[in-house]
CSV table of C-alpha atoms in Angstrom, one decimal:
chain,number,residue,atom,x,y,z
A,1,MET,CA,108.9,102.8,86.2
A,2,THR,CA,109.4,99.0,86.0
A,3,PHE,CA,111.4,97.6,88.8
A,4,SER,CA,112.3,94.4,90.6
A,5,ALA,CA,112.8,93.7,94.3
A,6,VAL,CA,115.2,91.6,96.4
A,7,ILE,CA,114.1,90.9,99.9
A,8,VAL,CA,116.9,89.7,102.2
A,9,ALA,CA,115.5,87.1,104.6
A,10,ALA,CA,118.4,84.8,105.4
A,11,GLY,CA,119.5,86.1,108.7
A,12,SER,CA,119.1,84.3,112.1
A,13,GLY,CA,118.1,87.5,114.0
A,14,THR,CA,119.7,86.3,117.3
A,15,ARG,CA,119.4,89.8,118.9
A,16,ALA,CA,115.6,89.5,118.6
A,17,GLY,CA,115.6,86.8,121.4
A,18,PRO,CA,114.7,83.1,121.4
A,19,GLY,CA,112.3,81.6,118.9
A,20,GLN,CA,111.9,82.0,115.2
A,21,ALA,CA,114.1,84.3,113.2
A,22,LYS,CA,112.5,87.8,113.1
A,23,GLN,CA,111.4,87.7,109.5
A,24,TRP,CA,109.0,84.8,110.3
A,25,ARG,CA,107.6,86.2,113.5
A,26,PRO,CA,104.1,87.6,113.4
A,27,VAL,CA,103.4,91.3,113.4
A,28,ALA,CA,99.6,92.0,113.9
A,29,GLY,CA,99.0,88.3,113.1
A,30,LYS,CA,101.0,88.2,109.9
A,31,PRO,CA,104.7,87.2,109.4
A,32,ALA,CA,107.0,90.2,109.1
A,33,LEU,CA,108.2,89.1,105.7
A,34,ARG,CA,104.7,89.0,104.2
A,35,TRP,CA,104.2,92.7,105.0
A,36,SER,CA,107.1,93.6,102.6
A,37,VAL,CA,106.0,91.2,99.8
A,38,GLU,CA,102.5,92.6,99.9
A,39,ALA,CA,103.9,96.1,99.8
A,40,PHE,CA,106.0,95.4,96.7
A,41,LEU,CA,103.1,93.7,95.0
A,42,ALA,CA,100.9,96.7,95.7
A,43,GLY,CA,103.7,99.0,94.4
A,44,GLY,CA,103.9,97.2,91.1
A,45,ALA,CA,107.1,95.1,91.3
A,46,ALA,CA,107.6,93.2,88.1
A,47,ASP,CA,109.6,90.5,89.9
A,48,ILE,CA,110.3,89.7,93.6
A,49,VAL,CA,113.2,87.5,94.8
A,50,ILE,CA,113.3,86.4,98.4
A,51,VAL,CA,116.7,85.4,99.6
A,52,THR,CA,116.5,82.9,102.4
A,53,THR,CA,117.8,79.7,103.9
A,54,GLN,CA,116.8,76.1,103.0
A,55,ASP,CA,114.5,76.0,106.1
A,56,GLY,CA,113.2,79.4,105.2
A,57,GLU,CA,112.3,78.2,101.7
A,58,LYS,CA,110.2,75.4,103.2
A,59,ALA,CA,108.3,78.0,105.3
A,60,LEU,CA,107.5,80.3,102.4
A,61,THR,CA,104.6,78.3,101.0
A,62,GLU,CA,102.7,78.9,104.2
A,63,VAL,CA,104.0,82.4,105.0
A,64,LEU,CA,103.2,83.7,101.5
A,65,ALA,CA,100.1,81.6,100.8
A,66,GLY,CA,97.9,83.2,98.1
A,67,LEU,CA,100.5,85.8,97.0
A,68,PRO,CA,101.7,85.7,93.4
A,69,GLY,CA,104.9,86.9,91.7
A,70,TRP,CA,107.7,85.8,94.0
A,71,ARG,CA,110.7,83.5,93.7
A,72,VAL,CA,113.4,82.2,95.9
A,73,ALA,CA,117.2,82.5,95.8
A,74,PRO,CA,119.6,80.9,98.3
A,75,GLY,CA,121.0,83.0,101.1
A,76,GLY,CA,124.7,83.6,101.6
A,77,ALA,CA,126.9,83.6,104.7
A,78,THR,CA,126.7,87.4,104.8
A,79,ARG,CA,124.1,90.0,103.8
A,80,ALA,CA,126.3,91.1,101.0
A,81,LEU,CA,126.5,87.6,99.6
A,82,SER,CA,122.7,87.2,100.0
A,83,VAL,CA,122.1,90.4,98.0
A,84,GLN,CA,124.4,89.2,95.2
A,85,SER,CA,122.5,85.9,95.1
A,86,GLY,CA,119.2,87.8,94.7
A,87,LEU,CA,120.7,89.9,91.9
A,88,ALA,CA,121.9,86.8,90.1
A,89,ALA,CA,118.4,85.4,90.3
A,90,LEU,CA,117.3,88.5,88.3
A,91,ALA,CA,119.7,87.8,85.4
A,92,HIS,CA,116.8,87.5,83.0
A,93,ARG,CA,115.7,91.1,83.7
A,94,PRO,CA,117.1,94.2,81.9
A,95,GLY,CA,120.5,95.3,83.2
A,96,ASP,CA,119.4,98.9,83.5
A,97,GLU,CA,116.2,98.0,85.4
A,98,PRO,CA,116.0,99.4,89.0
A,99,VAL,CA,116.3,96.8,91.8
A,100,LEU,CA,115.1,97.7,95.3
A,101,ILE,CA,117.0,95.8,98.0
A,102,HIS,CA,115.0,95.5,101.2
A,103,ASP,CA,115.4,93.9,104.6
A,104,ALA,CA,112.6,91.6,105.6
A,105,ALA,CA,112.8,92.9,109.1
A,106,ARG,CA,111.3,96.3,108.0
A,107,PRO,CA,107.6,95.3,107.6
A,108,PHE,CA,106.0,98.7,107.2
A,109,LEU,CA,107.0,99.5,103.7
A,110,THR,CA,104.6,101.8,101.8
A,111,GLY,CA,104.0,102.6,98.1
A,112,ALA,CA,105.0,106.2,98.9
A,113,THR,CA,108.5,105.1,99.9
A,114,ILE,CA,108.9,102.9,96.9
A,115,GLN,CA,107.9,105.7,94.6
A,116,ALA,CA,110.2,108.2,96.3
A,117,VAL,CA,113.2,105.9,95.9
A,118,LEU,CA,112.5,105.3,92.3
A,119,LYS,CA,112.0,109.0,91.6
A,120,ALA,CA,115.3,109.8,93.2
A,121,LEU,CA,117.1,107.1,91.2
A,122,GLU,CA,116.3,109.0,88.0
A,123,THR,CA,119.3,111.3,88.7
A,124,ALA,CA,121.5,109.1,90.9
A,125,ASP,CA,123.4,105.8,90.8
A,126,ALA,CA,121.9,104.6,94.1
A,127,VAL,CA,119.3,105.8,96.5
A,128,LEU,CA,118.5,105.1,100.1
A,129,PRO,CA,115.6,106.3,102.2
A,130,ALA,CA,116.8,108.0,105.3
A,131,LEU,CA,115.6,110.1,108.3
A,132,PRO,CA,117.6,113.0,109.8
A,133,VAL,CA,118.9,112.2,113.3
A,134,ALA,CA,116.6,114.1,115.8
A,135,ASP,CA,118.0,112.9,119.1
A,136,THR,CA,121.0,114.5,120.8
A,137,LEU,CA,124.0,112.2,120.3
A,138,LYS,CA,126.5,111.3,123.0
A,139,ARG,CA,129.9,109.5,122.8
A,140,ALA,CA,130.9,107.6,125.9
A,141,GLU,CA,134.3,105.9,126.3
A,142,PRO,CA,134.6,103.4,129.2
A,143,GLY,CA,135.3,105.3,132.5
A,144,GLN,CA,134.9,108.8,130.9
A,145,ASN,CA,132.2,111.3,130.9
A,146,PRO,CA,130.0,111.3,127.8
A,147,THR,CA,130.6,114.0,125.3
A,148,THR,CA,128.1,115.5,122.9
A,149,THR,CA,128.4,114.8,119.2
A,150,SER,CA,126.9,117.1,116.6
A,151,ARG,CA,123.9,115.6,114.8
A,152,ASP,CA,124.2,118.0,111.9
A,153,HIS,CA,124.1,116.2,108.5
A,154,LEU,CA,123.6,112.8,110.1
A,155,TRP,CA,121.0,110.4,108.8
A,156,ARG,CA,119.4,107.1,109.8
A,157,ALA,CA,119.6,104.8,106.7
A,158,GLN,CA,116.6,102.6,105.9
A,159,THR,CA,115.7,100.2,103.1
A,160,PRO,CA,114.7,99.6,100.3
A,161,GLN,CA,117.8,100.9,98.7
A,162,ALA,CA,117.8,101.1,95.0
A,163,ALA,CA,120.2,100.9,92.1
A,164,ARG,CA,120.1,99.6,88.6
A,165,ARG,CA,121.1,96.0,88.5
A,166,ASP,CA,124.2,96.3,86.4
A,167,THR,CA,125.4,99.2,88.6
A,168,LEU,CA,125.0,97.2,91.8
A,169,LEU,CA,126.6,94.1,90.4
A,170,ALA,CA,129.6,96.0,89.2
A,171,ALA,CA,129.9,97.8,92.5
A,172,TYR,CA,129.8,94.5,94.5
A,173,ALA,CA,132.4,93.0,92.1
A,174,ALA,CA,134.7,95.9,92.9
A,175,TRP,CA,134.2,95.9,96.7
A,176,THR,CA,137.3,94.8,98.7
A,177,ASP,CA,136.8,96.4,102.1
A,178,GLY,CA,135.3,93.8,104.4
A,179,GLU,CA,131.6,93.5,105.1
A,180,PRO,CA,129.6,96.5,103.9
A,181,THR,CA,126.7,97.8,106.1
A,182,ASP,CA,124.4,98.5,103.2
A,183,ASP,CA,124.1,98.6,99.4
A,184,ALA,CA,124.5,102.4,99.1
A,185,GLN,CA,127.9,102.1,100.7
A,186,VAL,CA,129.0,99.7,98.0
A,187,VAL,CA,127.9,102.0,95.2
A,188,GLU,CA,129.5,104.9,96.9
A,189,ALA,CA,132.9,103.1,97.2
A,190,ALA,CA,132.7,102.4,93.5
A,191,GLY,CA,132.5,106.1,92.8
A,192,GLY,CA,128.7,106.2,92.2
A,193,ARG,CA,126.5,109.1,93.2
A,194,VAL,CA,124.2,108.2,96.1
A,195,ALA,CA,121.0,110.2,96.8
A,196,ILE,CA,118.8,110.3,99.8
A,197,ALA,CA,115.1,110.0,99.5
A,198,PRO,CA,112.6,110.8,102.3
A,199,GLY,CA,112.5,108.0,104.8
A,200,ASP,CA,109.4,106.9,106.8
A,201,PRO,CA,109.4,106.9,110.6
A,202,LEU,CA,107.1,103.8,110.5
A,203,LEU,CA,109.7,101.9,108.5
A,204,MET,CA,111.4,100.7,111.7
A,205,LYS,CA,113.8,97.7,111.7
A,206,LEU,CA,112.9,94.8,114.0
A,207,THR,CA,116.1,94.1,115.9
A,208,TYR,CA,115.3,93.5,119.6
A,209,PRO,CA,112.4,91.8,121.4
A,210,GLU,CA,110.9,95.1,122.5
A,211,ASP,CA,110.7,96.2,118.8
A,212,PHE,CA,108.0,93.7,118.2
A,213,ALA,CA,105.8,95.3,120.9
A,214,ILE,CA,106.3,98.6,119.2
A,215,ALA,CA,105.5,97.2,115.8
A,216,GLU,CA,102.2,95.7,117.1
A,217,ARG,CA,101.1,99.2,118.1
A,218,LEU,CA,102.3,100.7,114.7
A,219,ALA,CA,100.6,98.0,112.6
A,220,GLY,CA,97.2,99.7,112.8
A,221,ALA,CA,98.6,102.9,111.3
A,222,ALA,CA,100.2,100.9,108.4
A,223,ARG,CA,97.0,99.3,107.2
A,224,ILE,CA,93.5,100.4,106.3
A,225,THR,CA,90.3,98.5,106.2
A,226,ARG,CA,88.0,98.8,103.1
A,227,VAL,CA,84.4,97.6,103.0
A,228,GLY,CA,82.7,96.5,99.8
A,229,GLN,CA,79.1,95.4,99.1
A,230,GLY,CA,77.6,93.4,96.2
A,231,PHE,CA,74.2,92.4,95.0
A,232,ASP,CA,73.1,89.9,92.3
A,233,ALA,CA,69.8,88.4,91.2
A,234,HIS,CA,68.8,85.7,88.7
A,235,ARG,CA,65.4,84.4,87.5
A,236,TRP,CA,64.3,80.8,87.8
A,237,GLY,CA,64.0,78.5,84.8
A,238,PRO,CA,63.8,74.8,83.9
A,239,GLY,CA,66.4,72.6,85.6
A,240,GLU,CA,67.3,70.1,88.2
A,241,GLU,CA,69.8,71.8,90.4
A,242,VAL,CA,71.0,75.2,91.5
A,243,TRP,CA,74.4,76.5,92.4
A,244,LEU,CA,74.6,78.8,95.5
A,245,CYS,CA,77.8,79.9,97.2
A,246,GLY,CA,79.8,77.2,95.3
A,247,VAL,CA,77.5,74.3,96.4
A,248,ALA,CA,75.2,72.4,94.0
A,249,ILE,CA,71.7,71.9,95.5
A,250,LYS,CA,69.1,69.5,93.9
A,251,HIS,CA,66.0,71.5,93.0
A,252,ASP,CA,63.1,71.5,90.6
A,253,GLU,CA,64.4,74.6,88.9
A,254,THR,CA,67.7,76.3,88.1
A,255,LEU,CA,68.9,79.9,88.0
A,256,ILE,CA,69.3,81.3,84.5
A,257,GLY,CA,72.5,83.2,83.7
A,258,HIS,CA,75.4,83.4,81.3
A,259,SER,CA,77.6,81.4,83.7
A,260,ASP,CA,76.3,79.0,86.3
A,261,ALA,CA,74.3,81.8,87.7
A,262,ASP,CA,75.6,81.4,91.3
A,263,ALA,CA,74.1,84.6,92.7
A,264,GLY,CA,75.9,84.1,96.1
A,265,LEU,CA,79.4,84.0,94.4
A,266,HIS,CA,78.5,86.8,92.0
A,267,ALA,CA,77.4,89.1,94.9
A,268,LEU,CA,80.5,88.2,96.9
A,269,THR,CA,82.8,88.8,93.9
A,270,ASP,CA,81.3,92.2,93.3
A,271,ALA,CA,81.7,93.1,97.0
A,272,ILE,CA,85.5,92.2,96.9
A,273,LEU,CA,86.0,94.1,93.6
A,274,GLY,CA,84.1,97.1,95.1
A,275,ALA,CA,86.3,97.1,98.2
A,276,ILE,CA,89.5,97.5,96.2
A,277,GLY,CA,88.0,99.9,93.5
A,278,GLU,CA,88.2,97.4,90.7
A,279,GLY,CA,84.8,97.8,89.1
A,280,ASP,CA,82.3,94.9,89.0
A,281,ILE,CA,82.2,91.3,87.8
A,282,GLY,CA,81.0,92.4,84.3
A,283,ASP,CA,84.1,94.4,83.8
A,284,HIS,CA,86.3,91.3,84.3
A,285,PHE,CA,84.0,88.6,82.9
A,286,PRO,CA,81.7,90.2,80.3
A,287,PRO,CA,78.5,88.3,79.7
A,288,THR,CA,78.9,89.0,76.0
A,289,ASP,CA,82.0,86.8,75.9
A,290,PRO,CA,81.2,83.2,75.0
A,291,LYS,CA,84.2,82.1,77.0
A,292,TRP,CA,82.2,82.4,80.2
A,293,LYS,CA,79.0,80.7,79.0
A,294,GLY,CA,78.2,78.1,81.7
A,295,ALA,CA,81.4,78.8,83.6
A,296,ALA,CA,81.8,77.9,87.2
A,297,SER,CA,81.6,81.1,89.2
A,298,ASP,CA,84.2,80.1,91.7
A,299,GLN,CA,86.9,81.2,89.2
A,300,PHE,CA,85.4,84.7,89.3
A,301,LEU,CA,85.8,84.8,93.1
A,302,ILE,CA,89.3,83.4,92.9
A,303,HIS,CA,90.2,86.2,90.4
A,304,ALA,CA,88.9,88.9,92.8
A,305,ALA,CA,90.8,87.4,95.7
A,306,GLN,CA,94.0,87.4,93.6
A,307,LEU,CA,93.5,91.0,92.8
A,308,VAL,CA,93.4,91.8,96.5
A,309,ALA,CA,96.6,89.9,97.1
A,310,ALA,CA,98.3,91.7,94.2
A,311,LYS,CA,97.5,95.0,95.9
A,312,GLY,CA,99.2,93.7,99.1
A,313,GLY,CA,95.8,93.2,100.8
A,314,SER,CA,94.0,90.4,102.5
A,315,ILE,CA,90.3,89.6,103.0
A,316,VAL,CA,89.3,89.9,106.6
A,317,ASN,CA,85.8,88.4,106.6
A,318,VAL,CA,82.8,87.9,104.3
A,319,ASP,CA,79.0,87.9,104.9
A,320,VAL,CA,76.6,86.6,102.3
A,321,THR,CA,72.8,86.8,102.5
A,322,LEU,CA,70.6,84.7,100.1
A,323,ILE,CA,67.1,86.1,99.6
A,324,CYS,CA,64.6,83.5,98.4
A,325,GLU,CA,61.4,81.5,99.3
A,326,ARG,CA,63.1,78.3,98.1
A,327,PRO,CA,65.1,76.2,98.2
A,328,LYS,CA,65.7,75.9,101.9
A,329,ILE,CA,69.1,77.2,102.6
A,330,LYS,CA,69.7,76.1,106.2
A,331,PRO,CA,70.4,72.4,105.4
A,332,HIS,CA,73.2,73.6,103.0
A,333,ARG,CA,74.5,76.6,104.9
A,334,GLN,CA,77.5,74.9,106.6
A,335,ALA,CA,78.6,73.4,103.3
A,336,MET,CA,78.4,76.9,101.7
A,337,ARG,CA,80.5,78.4,104.5
A,338,GLU,CA,83.1,75.7,104.2
A,339,ARG,CA,83.3,76.1,100.4
A,340,LEU,CA,83.7,79.9,100.6
A,341,ALA,CA,86.4,79.4,103.3
A,342,GLN,CA,88.2,77.0,101.1
A,343,ILE,CA,88.1,79.3,98.0
A,344,LEU,CA,89.2,82.4,99.9
A,345,ASP,CA,91.6,80.6,102.3
A,346,LEU,CA,89.8,82.0,105.3
A,347,PRO,CA,89.1,80.5,108.8
A,348,LEU,CA,85.5,79.3,109.0
A,349,ASP,CA,84.6,81.9,111.6
A,350,ARG,CA,85.3,84.7,109.1
A,351,VAL,CA,82.7,83.4,106.7
A,352,SER,CA,79.0,83.9,107.2
A,353,VAL,CA,76.1,82.7,105.0
A,354,LYS,CA,72.6,83.6,105.9
A,355,ALA,CA,69.2,83.4,104.3
A,356,THR,CA,65.9,85.3,104.5
A,357,THR,CA,62.6,85.7,102.6
A,358,THR,CA,60.7,88.8,101.6
A,359,GLU,CA,57.4,87.4,103.1
A,360,LYS,CA,56.0,86.6,99.7
A,361,MET,CA,56.6,90.2,98.5
A,362,GLY,CA,58.4,91.1,95.3
A,363,PHE,CA,59.9,88.9,92.6
A,364,THR,CA,61.6,86.6,95.2
A,365,GLY,CA,58.4,86.3,97.1
A,366,ARG,CA,56.5,85.4,94.0
A,367,GLY,CA,59.1,82.7,93.2
A,368,GLU,CA,60.3,84.4,90.0
A,369,GLY,CA,63.9,84.6,91.0
A,370,LEU,CA,66.6,84.6,93.8
A,371,ALA,CA,68.7,87.4,95.0
A,372,ALA,CA,71.9,87.6,97.0
A,373,SER,CA,73.8,90.4,98.8
A,374,ALA,CA,77.3,90.4,100.3
A,375,VAL,CA,79.5,92.5,102.4
A,376,VAL,CA,83.3,92.1,102.7
A,377,ALA,CA,86.1,93.7,104.7
A,378,VAL,CA,89.5,93.9,103.0
A,379,GLU,CA,92.7,95.1,104.6
A,380,THR,CA,95.3,96.8,102.4
A,381,PRO,CA,98.4,98.9,102.8
A,382,ALA,CA,97.6,102.5,103.7
């Protein structure tokens, strides 16, 4: 089902203690907001609107670096006004398209929750994920003994909450009863049918300072690490330079291939595609297509990295090994590392380039060609 998302990220989050607003604070080394954007990208959102302040908009370029498919809308004085601003930014989308409204302070959103909410919306006007209350509830008036309150039929509401855009806009237009606590309440007040979808215990809301400590411990359960490997080889032919790991090296021969024959970039591209289950480089850039004849291979690597980002993932580190008798790789190794770090937007210490020979054995040992292997670690939503 096609859907759009509005992420509310305009609050100040004063209860979270001093420092940045909670949507910008890191959880497992990544801003809380980025977790949700990655989850919606992985879940197939057709459009993502982030509602934030002017200062927040300035921060987004860095916070969401490398992630496609998001836009910004101005935040309002209240959450309800911010939601309506996000809905207005989706005016070009179909009125009956589902919109998922999500709080940026809930970082551990998963594809399972997104699909559960969308499924429930097929037979309802609005949907919220929720968890049944498990703890015993007590009511305590000042100076009086606490009394036990029944927890039967009580639920803890979460986000994202879903409704079709026109339904939600009409419900907000009709709302007159102060500040609503969530979007489902607005649709309910307008006479709509609200359904509950299964919530997720990991989908906690970051509210107080201690919540961030809990979130750090939960972060490992919300992400998985995938490993991919790649291999490529090209034969030598007449030429004056060779491209390896995005660096041009003067040489008395060149590598022969349909593109620029950069074996290092080809192996690394295949490793990334393998880690996310997206086939190999030939599937995306067929050697039979004249469009790619002589093409620079860095665009293949960029494409693979964008696919990772679109799945809500990130590249953790890469390791490339060049196998050849010549040219000498060591004088160029640092430049290769820097170029790969630049293409993939990685810190230099997460990029490794090594070289080895086969002791004169095989086609590389006889100087007939050059080979490269690569290993990559990619982190994606669980």
